[in-house]
Amino acid sequence: MSAGGIKPARTFQQAAKVTLANPQMRRNLRHATTVIREKRERAVAELLDWEALRDEGAAVKDHVMARLSEYLLDLESAVKARGGHVHWARDAAEARGIVAGIAEGHGAREVIKVKSISTDEIELNAALSERGIHAIETDLAELIVQLAEDRPSHILVPAIHRNRAEIRDLFRRKLGAELLTDEPKALAEAARLYLREKFLTTKVAVSGANFAVAESGTVCVVESEGNGRMCVTMPDVLISVMGIEKVVPTWQDLAVFMRLLPRSSTAERMNPYTSFWSGVTPGDGPQEFHLVLLDNGRTDVLADEVGRQTLRCIRCSACLNVCPVYERAGGHAYGSVYPGPIGAILTPQLLHLEDKNANTLPWASSLCGACYDACPVKINIPEVLLYLRGKITEEKPLSVEAVAFKTAAWVMSEPHRFEGAIRLARTGQGPLVRNGAIHALPGMLGGWTDTRDLPAFPPQTFREWWRKRPAPQVRGDDGNAQTSEGEPVAPERTDDRGPV
Amino acid sequence: MTVDLFITCLNDAMFPRTGEATVKLLERLGHEVRFNERQTCCGQMHFNSGYQEDALKLVRHFVETFRDAEAIVAPSGSCVGMVRDLYPRAAEWAGDEALLEEVNALTPRVFELSEFLVKELGVEDVGAYYPHRVTYHQTCHAMRILRVGDAPLRLLRNVKGLNLVELPAVEQCCGFGGTFSVKNADTSTAMLADKVQNVMSTGAEACTAGDNSCLMHIGGGLSRLQAGTRTVHLAEILASTEGEVFA
Ligand code: SF4
């Protein structure tokens, strides 16, 4: 059973150590992200209006966020008008209860699922299993994660951290598949045989939703394997769980995201399968449809002026694929179904900035900005990271670190104090310096010198040099050096110290 | 032009040679260089670590120090990034309208050295001489916040004797990230390991960049491995001439 949820069991620092110490996983991640990064860049470069499209995507989302309740009510009445049922879930427990109740009501022992992060967010599989209902993932990567009793580590490619040989072994063990090769085709075939039977025999399906169009009550799933289409058409009952931020006003608006999403996520011009369904159609497809609208912390995020942009996210995973921290630490380090840069800002906010482990996530970034450049809806992730760092730090009681920063600010707000501190450090560093560098620092700073040297403070600061230098020189119009008063001077000044 | 130097606290204390090179270079190009001794630190470290109130003190101090400057030039992409991109945020989040106004009036006059030379002054050949094999690391803030583009490369290509070799995966962060390097030391080290490997693969004698914080990080890794490649700030290369070797 693949675990899920958004509450990290450990801090980012602790969790990252595990992946960092796993060379195979790091190679898998590096390979996968490098390939997809390059492909995405090419796919995006093909569109001349990419930047305008990003602006449009951001604008539509912002518009929705400003009038979210209105569009959700529109969506609700449109879905109902077409014979569907709508449920509102305040939190994960409520959502789990709703879905499990419906499945139970139909006497289901098995449900098929198509990749839906929101059901991972609410830990649906575990809740169903408690009631004796087995949830079967039908997305190939999700299936791999489920069979391996692993956690997803990527939004789009949950098994990105696995390579083909590992998957072949897994299928041999769990599906009894007698595979001769680890070719993708052979692996897919083994999964297909297993899933086909499930599609034909299972009566209840659970899906997520990429978008929902308010004007017509249409729900949409975007995927590449066709399994999603099977899930939303074959069973008798379909339950879709979607975060409340996924609503868009019109089909026109949806078109913007249909262009942004595939290129950002899989570097495709168009994704292979886009399925739409509106309520129920007698005699065609599921005859019972439930839409579960999930809040689970989202209205809190919405209420925050800076944090709000997080809800623009269309889960394309472009930010993960370009993130140097994700590439090294891996998805599991984020301890949530939302890994990478988006996870670093979404997870702590969904938990109301009250979860100690999740609150380490905003620091899991070097602020290099690659995520912001890649994001198709222009979420300024670095800005939100900094903002959250501020909010979380504010709440902290006076820690050693806080005192250090306060002292530093006091020192640095006056030049003479700053100079004094440098002089002090210069004298104090004596015992630490060997061959002009510092190889081991005490306390918190030891993290640096475990793997890196630090240069020693040089004997003279810039400002000390500046005070000692001869009168300023500038070149006059004739190209000859002169002082700022226009007096000619010798062009070369001799320095009182040699090259460092 | 009268140029006010913002040397930045790290350069002042740890890399004075970079400041000296900046002075030398700008004076050689005919500009009057000033150094306001009231300056200290831009507050980036505080702001990025979540200590926004403390950072605000330094933001105010910076604004007061440089209020009357015509052009403020710093040999540090990340500090200029802090001023241009994050000072407005700092003022906004603190709800300080007056400060925001001052900041907005100041930021268009703050430049990173290479962008100042190429984009403001239109100079690409600064008459430098540096007969070494050099690779250039594109620092994140210069690239993605300041959008300096190929300004540093244009300058380097015009340095006599310099053999510029391309750094693989040049757009990848070195893993410094200020306190990130200490707080998430393991992840930071993993990022650095790849960067160092890429630098070494070029066979360069020196790796250069426009920011000593990144160079301190990369240099720290190279030094620990005794790699035989050093780091040199761009300003020091540009200041070097046949008459005076700066770096
Ligand atoms: S934050 Fe942006 S880039 Fe990341 S998954 Fe969401 S939409 Fe995609």
Short mmCIF file of N, CA and C in Angstrom, two decimals, chain B residues 83-182:
data_model
loop_
_atom_site.label_atom_id
_atom_site.label_comp_id
_atom_site.label_asym_id
_atom_site.label_seq_id
_atom_site.Cartn_x
_atom_site.Cartn_y
_atom_site.Cartn_z
N VAL B 83 19.10 43.91 -3.22
CA VAL B 83 18.64 45.30 -3.23
C VAL B 83 17.53 45.49 -4.27
N ARG B 84 17.79 45.06 -5.47
CA ARG B 84 16.84 45.35 -6.54
C ARG B 84 15.55 44.54 -6.44
N ASP B 85 15.67 43.27 -6.08
CA ASP B 85 14.51 42.39 -6.11
C ASP B 85 13.81 42.30 -4.76
N LEU B 86 14.58 42.32 -3.69
CA LEU B 86 13.97 42.02 -2.39
C LEU B 86 13.78 43.22 -1.47
N TYR B 87 14.50 44.31 -1.70
CA TYR B 87 14.23 45.49 -0.87
C TYR B 87 12.76 45.91 -0.98
N PRO B 88 12.20 45.94 -2.21
CA PRO B 88 10.77 46.30 -2.29
C PRO B 88 9.89 45.33 -1.49
N ARG B 89 10.22 44.01 -1.56
CA ARG B 89 9.43 43.03 -0.80
C ARG B 89 9.55 43.32 0.70
N ALA B 90 10.79 43.58 1.13
CA ALA B 90 11.03 43.81 2.56
C ALA B 90 10.18 44.98 3.05
N ALA B 91 10.18 46.06 2.27
CA ALA B 91 9.42 47.24 2.67
C ALA B 91 7.92 46.95 2.63
N GLU B 92 7.48 46.26 1.59
CA GLU B 92 6.06 45.93 1.45
C GLU B 92 5.56 45.08 2.61
N TRP B 93 6.32 44.01 2.88
CA TRP B 93 5.88 43.07 3.92
C TRP B 93 5.89 43.72 5.29
N ALA B 94 6.74 44.75 5.44
CA ALA B 94 6.77 45.44 6.72
C ALA B 94 5.68 46.52 6.74
N GLY B 95 5.01 46.71 5.61
CA GLY B 95 3.96 47.72 5.53
C GLY B 95 4.50 49.14 5.63
N ASP B 96 5.77 49.34 5.24
CA ASP B 96 6.40 50.66 5.36
C ASP B 96 6.38 51.38 4.00
N GLU B 97 5.33 52.16 3.80
CA GLU B 97 5.13 52.85 2.51
C GLU B 97 6.27 53.81 2.18
N ALA B 98 6.69 54.56 3.19
CA ALA B 98 7.73 55.56 2.97
C ALA B 98 9.03 54.88 2.52
N LEU B 99 9.35 53.80 3.18
CA LEU B 99 10.56 53.06 2.82
C LEU B 99 10.45 52.51 1.40
N LEU B 100 9.28 51.98 1.09
CA LEU B 100 9.06 51.42 -0.24
C LEU B 100 9.31 52.48 -1.32
N GLU B 101 8.84 53.68 -1.06
CA GLU B 101 9.04 54.77 -2.01
C GLU B 101 10.53 55.08 -2.19
N GLU B 102 11.23 55.13 -1.08
CA GLU B 102 12.67 55.40 -1.13
C GLU B 102 13.40 54.29 -1.87
N VAL B 103 13.02 53.08 -1.57
CA VAL B 103 13.65 51.92 -2.20
C VAL B 103 13.42 51.96 -3.71
N ASN B 104 12.19 52.23 -4.09
CA ASN B 104 11.88 52.28 -5.52
C ASN B 104 12.63 53.39 -6.24
N ALA B 105 12.91 54.45 -5.51
CA ALA B 105 13.67 55.55 -6.12
C ALA B 105 15.14 55.16 -6.27
N LEU B 106 15.61 54.29 -5.39
CA LEU B 106 17.03 53.95 -5.36
C LEU B 106 17.41 52.80 -6.29
N THR B 107 16.55 51.77 -6.33
CA THR B 107 16.94 50.54 -7.02
C THR B 107 17.35 50.70 -8.49
N PRO B 108 16.74 51.60 -9.26
CA PRO B 108 17.19 51.70 -10.66
C PRO B 108 18.63 52.19 -10.80
N ARG B 109 19.22 52.66 -9.71
CA ARG B 109 20.60 53.16 -9.78
C ARG B 109 21.61 52.14 -9.25
N VAL B 110 21.16 50.95 -8.93
CA VAL B 110 22.06 49.94 -8.36
C VAL B 110 22.40 48.88 -9.42
N PHE B 111 23.71 48.66 -9.63
CA PHE B 111 24.13 47.74 -10.70
C PHE B 111 25.17 46.74 -10.22
N GLU B 112 25.11 45.59 -10.84
CA GLU B 112 26.19 44.62 -10.68
C GLU B 112 27.29 45.04 -11.64
N LEU B 113 28.52 44.76 -11.28
CA LEU B 113 29.66 45.29 -12.05
C LEU B 113 29.60 44.98 -13.55
N SER B 114 29.39 43.72 -13.91
CA SER B 114 29.47 43.38 -15.34
C SER B 114 28.32 44.02 -16.13
N GLU B 115 27.14 44.07 -15.53
CA GLU B 115 26.02 44.69 -16.25
C GLU B 115 26.24 46.20 -16.34
N PHE B 116 26.87 46.78 -15.33
CA PHE B 116 27.16 48.21 -15.38
C PHE B 116 28.11 48.51 -16.54
N LEU B 117 29.14 47.69 -16.65
CA LEU B 117 30.13 47.91 -17.71
C LEU B 117 29.50 47.75 -19.09
N VAL B 118 28.80 46.63 -19.29
CA VAL B 118 28.32 46.29 -20.63
C VAL B 118 27.03 47.03 -20.97
N LYS B 119 26.08 47.01 -20.06
CA LYS B 119 24.78 47.57 -20.41
C LYS B 119 24.68 49.08 -20.16
N GLU B 120 25.30 49.55 -19.09
CA GLU B 120 25.21 50.97 -18.78
C GLU B 120 26.26 51.78 -19.52
N LEU B 121 27.50 51.28 -19.47
CA LEU B 121 28.58 52.05 -20.08
C LEU B 121 28.84 51.65 -21.53
N GLY B 122 28.35 50.49 -21.93
CA GLY B 122 28.59 50.03 -23.29
C GLY B 122 30.04 49.65 -23.55
N VAL B 123 30.74 49.22 -22.52
CA VAL B 123 32.14 48.82 -22.68
C VAL B 123 32.23 47.29 -22.64
N GLU B 124 32.88 46.72 -23.64
CA GLU B 124 33.09 45.26 -23.58
C GLU B 124 34.56 44.91 -23.49
N ASP B 125 35.40 45.81 -23.99
CA ASP B 125 36.84 45.58 -23.89
C ASP B 125 37.40 46.55 -22.86
N VAL B 126 37.78 46.03 -21.72
CA VAL B 126 38.28 46.92 -20.66
C VAL B 126 39.81 46.98 -20.65
N GLY B 127 40.42 46.42 -21.69
CA GLY B 127 41.88 46.49 -21.81
C GLY B 127 42.61 45.58 -20.84
N ALA B 128 41.97 44.46 -20.51
CA ALA B 128 42.60 43.56 -19.55
C ALA B 128 43.48 42.52 -20.25
N TYR B 129 44.40 41.98 -19.48
CA TYR B 129 45.28 40.92 -19.97
C TYR B 129 45.38 39.85 -18.90
N TYR B 130 45.08 38.63 -19.26
CA TYR B 130 45.08 37.54 -18.27
C TYR B 130 45.35 36.21 -19.00
N PRO B 131 46.59 35.83 -19.07
CA PRO B 131 46.96 34.70 -19.94
C PRO B 131 46.72 33.33 -19.30
N HIS B 132 45.45 33.00 -19.06
CA HIS B 132 45.16 31.72 -18.40
C HIS B 132 43.93 31.06 -19.01
N ARG B 133 43.84 29.76 -18.74
CA ARG B 133 42.66 29.00 -19.14
C ARG B 133 41.61 29.18 -18.02
N VAL B 134 40.45 29.73 -18.39
CA VAL B 134 39.47 30.13 -17.38
C VAL B 134 38.09 29.58 -17.74
N THR B 135 37.35 29.13 -16.73
CA THR B 135 35.96 28.76 -16.97
C THR B 135 35.07 29.69 -16.15
N TYR B 136 33.88 29.95 -16.68
CA TYR B 136 33.01 30.93 -16.05
C TYR B 136 31.77 30.27 -15.45
N HIS B 137 31.54 30.53 -14.17
CA HIS B 137 30.34 30.01 -13.48
C HIS B 137 29.28 31.11 -13.45
N GLN B 138 28.13 30.78 -14.04
CA GLN B 138 27.03 31.74 -14.10
C GLN B 138 26.30 31.68 -12.74
N THR B 139 26.41 32.70 -11.95
CA THR B 139 25.77 32.62 -10.63
C THR B 139 24.26 32.82 -10.77
N CYS B 140 23.52 32.16 -9.88
CA CYS B 140 22.05 32.14 -10.02
C CYS B 140 21.43 33.54 -9.98
N HIS B 141 21.84 34.34 -9.03
CA HIS B 141 21.20 35.65 -8.89
C HIS B 141 21.52 36.57 -10.07
N ALA B 142 22.74 36.50 -10.57
CA ALA B 142 23.09 37.32 -11.72
C ALA B 142 22.28 36.88 -12.93
N MET B 143 22.12 35.57 -13.04
CA MET B 143 21.46 35.00 -14.22
C MET B 143 19.94 35.18 -14.14
N ARG B 144 19.34 34.84 -13.01
CA ARG B 144 17.88 34.75 -12.96
C ARG B 144 17.20 35.95 -12.32
N ILE B 145 17.91 36.67 -11.48
CA ILE B 145 17.27 37.85 -10.87
C ILE B 145 17.68 39.11 -11.61
N LEU B 146 18.98 39.24 -11.84
CA LEU B 146 19.45 40.47 -12.50
C LEU B 146 19.41 40.35 -14.02
N ARG B 147 19.35 39.13 -14.53
CA ARG B 147 19.35 38.90 -15.98
C ARG B 147 20.52 39.61 -16.64
N VAL B 148 21.72 39.38 -16.11
CA VAL B 148 22.89 40.02 -16.72
C VAL B 148 23.22 39.40 -18.07
N GLY B 149 22.62 38.24 -18.34
CA GLY B 149 22.81 37.62 -19.65
C GLY B 149 24.28 37.30 -19.90
N ASP B 150 24.74 37.61 -21.12
CA ASP B 150 26.12 37.24 -21.44
C ASP B 150 27.11 38.38 -21.19
N ALA B 151 26.69 39.38 -20.42
CA ALA B 151 27.60 40.51 -20.16
C ALA B 151 28.97 40.04 -19.64
N PRO B 152 29.02 39.16 -18.65
CA PRO B 152 30.34 38.73 -18.16
C PRO B 152 31.15 38.02 -19.24
N LEU B 153 30.45 37.23 -20.08
CA LEU B 153 31.16 36.49 -21.13
C LEU B 153 31.72 37.44 -22.18
N ARG B 154 30.94 38.48 -22.50
CA ARG B 154 31.45 39.47 -23.46
C ARG B 154 32.74 40.11 -22.95
N LEU B 155 32.73 40.42 -21.65
CA LEU B 155 33.92 41.03 -21.06
C LEU B 155 35.10 40.05 -21.09
N LEU B 156 34.82 38.81 -20.74
CA LEU B 156 35.89 37.82 -20.70
C LEU B 156 36.47 37.54 -22.08
N ARG B 157 35.59 37.52 -23.08
CA ARG B 157 36.05 37.23 -24.45
C ARG B 157 37.00 38.31 -24.96
N ASN B 158 36.90 39.49 -24.37
CA ASN B 158 37.77 40.57 -24.80
C ASN B 158 39.05 40.71 -23.98
N VAL B 159 39.24 39.79 -23.05
CA VAL B 159 40.47 39.84 -22.25
C VAL B 159 41.59 39.19 -23.04
N LYS B 160 42.66 39.94 -23.24
CA LYS B 160 43.79 39.43 -24.03
C LYS B 160 44.44 38.24 -23.34
N GLY B 161 44.73 37.22 -24.09
CA GLY B 161 45.45 36.06 -23.56
C GLY B 161 44.56 35.05 -22.86
N LEU B 162 43.35 35.42 -22.62
CA LEU B 162 42.48 34.52 -21.85
C LEU B 162 41.85 33.45 -22.73
N ASN B 163 41.93 32.22 -22.25
CA ASN B 163 41.35 31.09 -22.97
C ASN B 163 40.09 30.65 -22.22
N LEU B 164 38.95 31.05 -22.76
CA LEU B 164 37.68 30.79 -22.07
C LEU B 164 37.14 29.41 -22.42
N VAL B 165 36.95 28.57 -21.42
CA VAL B 165 36.39 27.23 -21.67
C VAL B 165 35.02 27.12 -21.01
N GLU B 166 34.11 26.49 -21.73
CA GLU B 166 32.73 26.42 -21.27
C GLU B 166 32.57 25.45 -20.10
N LEU B 167 31.78 25.86 -19.12
CA LEU B 167 31.53 25.01 -17.96
C LEU B 167 30.29 24.17 -18.22
N PRO B 168 30.40 22.83 -18.13
CA PRO B 168 29.20 22.01 -18.33
C PRO B 168 28.14 22.32 -17.24
N ALA B 169 26.89 22.19 -17.59
CA ALA B 169 25.75 22.44 -16.68
C ALA B 169 25.91 23.79 -15.99
N VAL B 170 26.25 24.79 -16.83
CA VAL B 170 26.58 26.11 -16.29
C VAL B 170 25.42 26.75 -15.52
N GLU B 171 24.19 26.37 -15.88
CA GLU B 171 23.03 27.01 -15.25
C GLU B 171 22.69 26.43 -13.88
N GLN B 172 23.43 25.39 -13.47
CA GLN B 172 23.09 24.77 -12.18
C GLN B 172 23.72 25.49 -11.00
N CYS B 173 22.94 25.61 -9.96
CA CYS B 173 23.37 26.27 -8.73
C CYS B 173 24.53 25.49 -8.10
N CYS B 174 25.46 26.23 -7.49
CA CYS B 174 26.61 25.57 -6.85
C CYS B 174 26.25 25.03 -5.49
N GLY B 175 25.07 25.42 -4.98
CA GLY B 175 24.64 24.87 -3.69
C GLY B 175 24.98 25.75 -2.50
N PHE B 176 25.44 26.97 -2.77
CA PHE B 176 25.78 27.84 -1.63
C PHE B 176 24.51 28.31 -0.91
N GLY B 177 23.81 29.23 -1.52
CA GLY B 177 22.52 29.65 -0.96
C GLY B 177 22.60 30.24 0.44
N GLY B 178 23.71 30.91 0.77
CA GLY B 178 23.81 31.54 2.09
C GLY B 178 23.76 30.52 3.20
N THR B 179 22.83 30.70 4.13
CA THR B 179 22.78 29.77 5.27
C THR B 179 22.33 28.38 4.85
N PHE B 180 21.84 28.24 3.62
CA PHE B 180 21.48 26.90 3.10
C PHE B 180 22.69 25.97 3.22
N SER B 181 23.87 26.53 2.94
CA SER B 181 25.09 25.71 2.94
C SER B 181 25.41 25.16 4.32
N VAL B 182 24.89 25.80 5.34
CA VAL B 182 25.13 25.34 6.70
C VAL B 182 23.93 24.54 7.23
#
